[in-house]
């Protein structure tokens, strides 16, 4: 059965578009419904991320007036390479969690996702070769190595369940601001992942991959 958030939108959507507005002090994220031509649709949520916090914490509101909280993501420990991030709704109920695998991420960024009903998925960068070049390109000699470090790398993630089915995909798009196309295919054994959990994962990928 399809449920609704406190803001009135369905928790089940086929896709989202995340738009980041980067400033010197704060990162702003707008979560939009995905339009039929993959353009930004209606605004679903607005969140702000403050760099250099000991614990990663972002509250998402219905809009930039920030008067109606919808959901939040919070790291359970002081940020480290193994920290688990919980996602909760406005009442504090769990929407799921995710964490980064630091060891596997040395060669290909790897994340583990869990939903409230116990379903799990593993997310990895789609193109392992690009992942390797992005990490080690700076070792190339001279100007080539310097250029590798400055390129606006595109990274795409696929989260697959235990059956190998993609249940969440996040693709970075080329634009003047960072944009992420998030798709949520139907699960074979249940409804699509809650868009609020997917939005939190998308924001985390932007924040964590930038570190």
mmCIF file of C-alpha atoms in Angstrom:
data_model
loop_
_atom_site.group_PDB
_atom_site.id
_atom_site.type_symbol
_atom_site.label_atom_id
_atom_site.label_comp_id
_atom_site.label_asym_id
_atom_site.label_seq_id
_atom_site.Cartn_x
_atom_site.Cartn_y
_atom_site.Cartn_z
ATOM 1 C CA UNK A 1 0.000 0.000 0.000
ATOM 2 C CA UNK A 2 1.289 3.452 -0.898
ATOM 3 C CA UNK A 3 1.691 5.769 2.085
ATOM 4 C CA UNK A 4 2.322 9.490 2.279
ATOM 5 C CA UNK A 5 4.817 11.712 4.045
ATOM 6 C CA UNK A 6 3.728 14.452 6.421
ATOM 7 C CA UNK A 7 4.136 16.808 3.475
ATOM 8 C CA UNK A 8 1.507 14.890 1.521
ATOM 9 C CA UNK A 9 3.741 13.209 -1.082
ATOM 10 C CA UNK A 10 3.855 9.462 -1.678
ATOM 11 C CA UNK A 11 6.765 7.562 -0.132
ATOM 12 C CA UNK A 12 7.028 5.515 -3.340
ATOM 13 C CA UNK A 13 8.301 7.300 -6.442
ATOM 14 C CA UNK A 14 10.041 5.964 -9.572
ATOM 15 C CA UNK A 15 12.784 8.570 -9.450
ATOM 16 C CA UNK A 16 14.204 11.808 -8.061
ATOM 17 C CA UNK A 17 16.462 14.616 -9.168
ATOM 18 C CA UNK A 18 18.863 15.969 -6.551
ATOM 19 C CA UNK A 19 20.254 19.443 -7.205
ATOM 20 C CA UNK A 20 23.137 20.748 -5.117
ATOM 21 C CA UNK A 21 23.746 24.460 -4.594
ATOM 22 C CA UNK A 22 27.317 24.849 -3.379
ATOM 23 C CA UNK A 23 28.277 27.927 -1.369
ATOM 24 C CA UNK A 24 31.382 28.854 0.603
ATOM 25 C CA UNK A 25 29.759 28.042 3.940
ATOM 26 C CA UNK A 26 27.003 25.505 3.376
ATOM 27 C CA UNK A 27 25.830 22.910 0.854
ATOM 28 C CA UNK A 28 22.172 23.167 -0.107
ATOM 29 C CA UNK A 29 20.257 20.257 -1.619
ATOM 30 C CA UNK A 30 16.900 20.358 -3.357
ATOM 31 C CA UNK A 31 15.078 17.082 -3.922
ATOM 32 C CA UNK A 32 12.682 17.164 -6.860
ATOM 33 C CA UNK A 33 10.268 14.734 -8.387
ATOM 34 C CA UNK A 34 11.603 13.494 -11.706
ATOM 35 C CA UNK A 35 9.822 15.104 -14.650
ATOM 36 C CA UNK A 36 8.849 13.085 -17.743
ATOM 37 C CA UNK A 37 11.870 14.485 -19.610
ATOM 38 C CA UNK A 38 14.128 13.954 -16.561
ATOM 39 C CA UNK A 39 13.910 17.654 -15.687
ATOM 40 C CA UNK A 40 13.226 18.862 -12.117
ATOM 41 C CA UNK A 41 9.580 18.424 -11.162
ATOM 42 C CA UNK A 42 7.844 19.471 -7.963
ATOM 43 C CA UNK A 43 10.065 20.214 -4.963
ATOM 44 C CA UNK A 44 9.845 17.368 -2.457
ATOM 45 C CA UNK A 45 12.405 18.395 0.144
ATOM 46 C CA UNK A 46 15.140 20.886 0.967
ATOM 47 C CA UNK A 47 18.203 20.221 3.125
ATOM 48 C CA UNK A 48 21.431 21.908 4.181
ATOM 49 C CA UNK A 49 24.739 20.237 5.014
ATOM 50 C CA UNK A 50 27.373 22.070 7.033
ATOM 51 C CA UNK A 51 30.959 20.980 6.277
ATOM 52 C CA UNK A 52 33.424 19.933 8.983
ATOM 53 C CA UNK A 53 30.853 18.679 11.480
ATOM 54 C CA UNK A 54 31.947 15.859 13.795
ATOM 55 C CA UNK A 55 28.736 13.987 13.036
ATOM 56 C CA UNK A 56 27.053 14.063 9.659
ATOM 57 C CA UNK A 57 23.528 15.420 10.158
ATOM 58 C CA UNK A 58 21.105 16.830 7.599
ATOM 59 C CA UNK A 59 17.447 17.669 8.219
ATOM 60 C CA UNK A 60 15.207 17.851 5.165
ATOM 61 C CA UNK A 61 12.261 20.243 5.138
ATOM 62 C CA UNK A 62 9.253 20.714 2.878
ATOM 63 C CA UNK A 63 10.890 23.852 1.420
ATOM 64 C CA UNK A 64 13.631 26.400 2.082
ATOM 65 C CA UNK A 65 11.501 28.195 4.683
ATOM 66 C CA UNK A 66 12.528 25.269 6.936
ATOM 67 C CA UNK A 67 9.331 25.315 8.979
ATOM 68 C CA UNK A 68 8.121 21.765 8.253
ATOM 69 C CA UNK A 69 10.669 18.977 8.821
ATOM 70 C CA UNK A 70 10.086 15.821 6.769
ATOM 71 C CA UNK A 71 13.022 13.508 7.500
ATOM 72 C CA UNK A 72 16.660 13.539 8.571
ATOM 73 C CA UNK A 73 19.915 11.627 8.200
ATOM 74 C CA UNK A 74 22.241 11.321 11.191
ATOM 75 C CA UNK A 75 25.516 9.475 11.684
ATOM 76 C CA UNK A 76 25.376 7.285 14.776
ATOM 77 C CA UNK A 77 29.039 7.855 15.577
ATOM 78 C CA UNK A 78 31.514 10.672 15.120
ATOM 79 C CA UNK A 79 32.214 10.636 11.388
ATOM 80 C CA UNK A 80 34.774 8.017 10.444
ATOM 81 C CA UNK A 81 35.244 5.563 7.609
ATOM 82 C CA UNK A 82 32.869 3.022 9.193
ATOM 83 C CA UNK A 83 30.128 5.316 10.517
ATOM 84 C CA UNK A 84 26.542 4.139 10.066
ATOM 85 C CA UNK A 85 24.062 6.812 9.008
ATOM 86 C CA UNK A 86 20.452 6.428 10.141
ATOM 87 C CA UNK A 87 17.539 7.978 8.241
ATOM 88 C CA UNK A 88 14.393 8.818 10.220
ATOM 89 C CA UNK A 89 11.071 10.495 9.485
ATOM 90 C CA UNK A 90 9.763 13.624 11.216
ATOM 91 C CA UNK A 91 8.489 11.537 14.140
ATOM 92 C CA UNK A 92 11.803 9.705 14.571
ATOM 93 C CA UNK A 93 10.688 6.402 13.005
ATOM 94 C CA UNK A 94 13.348 4.549 11.033
ATOM 95 C CA UNK A 95 13.390 4.822 7.251
ATOM 96 C CA UNK A 96 16.553 2.739 6.965
ATOM 97 C CA UNK A 97 20.309 3.135 7.263
ATOM 98 C CA UNK A 98 23.516 2.905 5.261
ATOM 99 C CA UNK A 99 27.257 2.729 5.843
ATOM 100 C CA UNK A 100 30.473 2.821 3.849
ATOM 101 C CA UNK A 101 32.892 -0.124 3.618
ATOM 102 C CA UNK A 102 36.243 1.623 4.023
ATOM 103 C CA UNK A 103 38.419 -1.334 2.981
ATOM 104 C CA UNK A 104 36.552 -2.158 -0.229
ATOM 105 C CA UNK A 105 36.268 1.541 -1.017
ATOM 106 C CA UNK A 106 40.032 1.779 -1.469
ATOM 107 C CA UNK A 107 39.500 0.487 -5.018
ATOM 108 C CA UNK A 108 35.750 0.908 -5.629
ATOM 109 C CA UNK A 109 33.492 2.901 -3.301
ATOM 110 C CA UNK A 110 31.146 0.455 -1.576
ATOM 111 C CA UNK A 111 28.095 1.117 0.601
ATOM 112 C CA UNK A 112 25.631 -1.122 2.424
ATOM 113 C CA UNK A 113 21.974 -0.145 2.618
ATOM 114 C CA UNK A 114 19.261 -1.564 4.881
ATOM 115 C CA UNK A 115 15.514 -0.842 4.861
ATOM 116 C CA UNK A 116 13.221 -1.016 7.919
ATOM 117 C CA UNK A 117 11.763 -4.331 6.692
ATOM 118 C CA UNK A 118 15.218 -5.940 6.739
ATOM 119 C CA UNK A 119 15.983 -5.792 3.022
ATOM 120 C CA UNK A 120 19.635 -5.113 2.207
ATOM 121 C CA UNK A 121 21.495 -3.868 -0.844
ATOM 122 C CA UNK A 122 25.123 -3.236 -1.740
ATOM 123 C CA UNK A 123 26.045 -0.129 -3.711
ATOM 124 C CA UNK A 124 29.187 0.155 -5.826
ATOM 125 C CA UNK A 125 30.516 2.486 -8.477
ATOM 126 C CA UNK A 126 29.219 1.224 -11.799
ATOM 127 C CA UNK A 127 32.465 1.624 -13.745
ATOM 128 C CA UNK A 128 35.377 0.053 -11.872
ATOM 129 C CA UNK A 129 37.929 1.410 -14.367
ATOM 130 C CA UNK A 130 36.759 4.991 -13.886
ATOM 131 C CA UNK A 131 36.824 4.423 -10.120
ATOM 132 C CA UNK A 132 40.468 3.319 -10.317
ATOM 133 C CA UNK A 133 41.543 6.178 -12.606
ATOM 134 C CA UNK A 134 39.790 8.708 -10.383
ATOM 135 C CA UNK A 135 41.709 7.414 -7.363
ATOM 136 C CA UNK A 136 45.161 6.920 -8.823
ATOM 137 C CA UNK A 137 45.287 9.299 -11.805
ATOM 138 C CA UNK A 138 47.132 11.887 -9.732
ATOM 139 C CA UNK A 139 50.144 9.539 -9.749
ATOM 140 C CA UNK A 140 50.675 10.187 -13.465
ATOM 141 C CA UNK A 141 53.703 12.390 -14.154
ATOM 142 C CA UNK A 142 53.619 16.156 -14.546
ATOM 143 C CA UNK A 143 50.669 18.166 -15.785
ATOM 144 C CA UNK A 144 48.700 15.038 -16.677
ATOM 145 C CA UNK A 145 48.552 13.975 -13.050
ATOM 146 C CA UNK A 146 47.569 17.497 -11.975
ATOM 147 C CA UNK A 147 44.795 17.557 -14.583
ATOM 148 C CA UNK A 148 43.425 14.229 -13.368
ATOM 149 C CA UNK A 149 42.964 15.715 -9.921
ATOM 150 C CA UNK A 150 40.968 18.661 -11.304
ATOM 151 C CA UNK A 151 38.596 16.811 -13.643
ATOM 152 C CA UNK A 152 34.865 16.869 -12.722
ATOM 153 C CA UNK A 153 34.606 13.093 -12.487
ATOM 154 C CA UNK A 154 31.251 11.486 -13.122
ATOM 155 C CA UNK A 155 30.429 8.680 -10.705
ATOM 156 C CA UNK A 156 27.434 6.401 -10.950
ATOM 157 C CA UNK A 157 26.301 3.949 -8.274
ATOM 158 C CA UNK A 158 24.109 0.875 -8.483
ATOM 159 C CA UNK A 159 22.659 -0.666 -5.313
ATOM 160 C CA UNK A 160 21.807 -4.336 -5.810
ATOM 161 C CA UNK A 161 19.869 -6.661 -3.539
ATOM 162 C CA UNK A 162 20.848 -10.228 -2.661
ATOM 163 C CA UNK A 163 19.410 -11.409 -6.005
ATOM 164 C CA UNK A 164 21.512 -8.974 -8.013
ATOM 165 C CA UNK A 165 18.556 -6.730 -8.865
ATOM 166 C CA UNK A 166 19.196 -2.981 -8.964
ATOM 167 C CA UNK A 167 16.926 -1.351 -6.367
ATOM 168 C CA UNK A 168 18.518 2.114 -6.368
ATOM 169 C CA UNK A 169 20.714 3.854 -8.931
ATOM 170 C CA UNK A 170 22.366 7.248 -8.578
ATOM 171 C CA UNK A 171 23.943 8.963 -11.594
ATOM 172 C CA UNK A 172 25.839 12.222 -11.485
ATOM 173 C CA UNK A 173 24.809 14.465 -14.383
ATOM 174 C CA UNK A 174 26.853 17.071 -16.193
ATOM 175 C CA UNK A 175 25.475 20.491 -15.303
ATOM 176 C CA UNK A 176 26.561 23.878 -13.943
ATOM 177 C CA UNK A 177 25.617 22.588 -10.488
ATOM 178 C CA UNK A 178 25.908 19.023 -9.270
ATOM 179 C CA UNK A 179 22.806 17.069 -10.217
ATOM 180 C CA UNK A 180 22.034 13.458 -9.401
ATOM 181 C CA UNK A 181 19.471 11.332 -11.179
ATOM 182 C CA UNK A 182 18.123 8.780 -8.688
ATOM 183 C CA UNK A 183 16.002 5.913 -10.004
ATOM 184 C CA UNK A 184 14.023 3.486 -7.841
ATOM 185 C CA UNK A 185 12.978 0.348 -9.738
ATOM 186 C CA UNK A 186 10.286 -1.892 -8.219
ATOM 187 C CA UNK A 187 11.702 -4.611 -5.985
ATOM 188 C CA UNK A 188 10.908 -8.228 -6.798
ATOM 189 C CA UNK A 189 9.937 -8.922 -3.178
ATOM 190 C CA UNK A 190 8.389 -5.602 -2.210
ATOM 191 C CA UNK A 191 7.684 -1.969 -3.084
ATOM 192 C CA UNK A 192 10.403 0.433 -4.275
ATOM 193 C CA UNK A 193 12.727 1.896 -1.673
ATOM 194 C CA UNK A 194 11.250 4.901 0.138
ATOM 195 C CA UNK A 195 12.307 8.037 -1.752
ATOM 196 C CA UNK A 196 13.329 9.710 1.512
ATOM 197 C CA UNK A 197 15.924 7.015 2.174
ATOM 198 C CA UNK A 198 17.058 7.258 -1.451
ATOM 199 C CA UNK A 199 17.388 11.053 -1.208
ATOM 200 C CA UNK A 200 19.522 10.739 1.929
ATOM 201 C CA UNK A 201 21.758 8.192 0.192
ATOM 202 C CA UNK A 202 22.133 10.505 -2.809
ATOM 203 C CA UNK A 203 23.164 13.426 -0.612
ATOM 204 C CA UNK A 204 25.592 11.212 1.308
ATOM 205 C CA UNK A 205 27.220 10.022 -1.915
ATOM 206 C CA UNK A 206 27.833 13.632 -2.907
ATOM 207 C CA UNK A 207 29.223 14.540 0.513
ATOM 208 C CA UNK A 208 31.292 11.400 1.127
ATOM 209 C CA UNK A 209 32.684 11.104 -2.404
ATOM 210 C CA UNK A 210 33.837 14.703 -2.135
ATOM 211 C CA UNK A 211 36.044 13.827 0.809
#
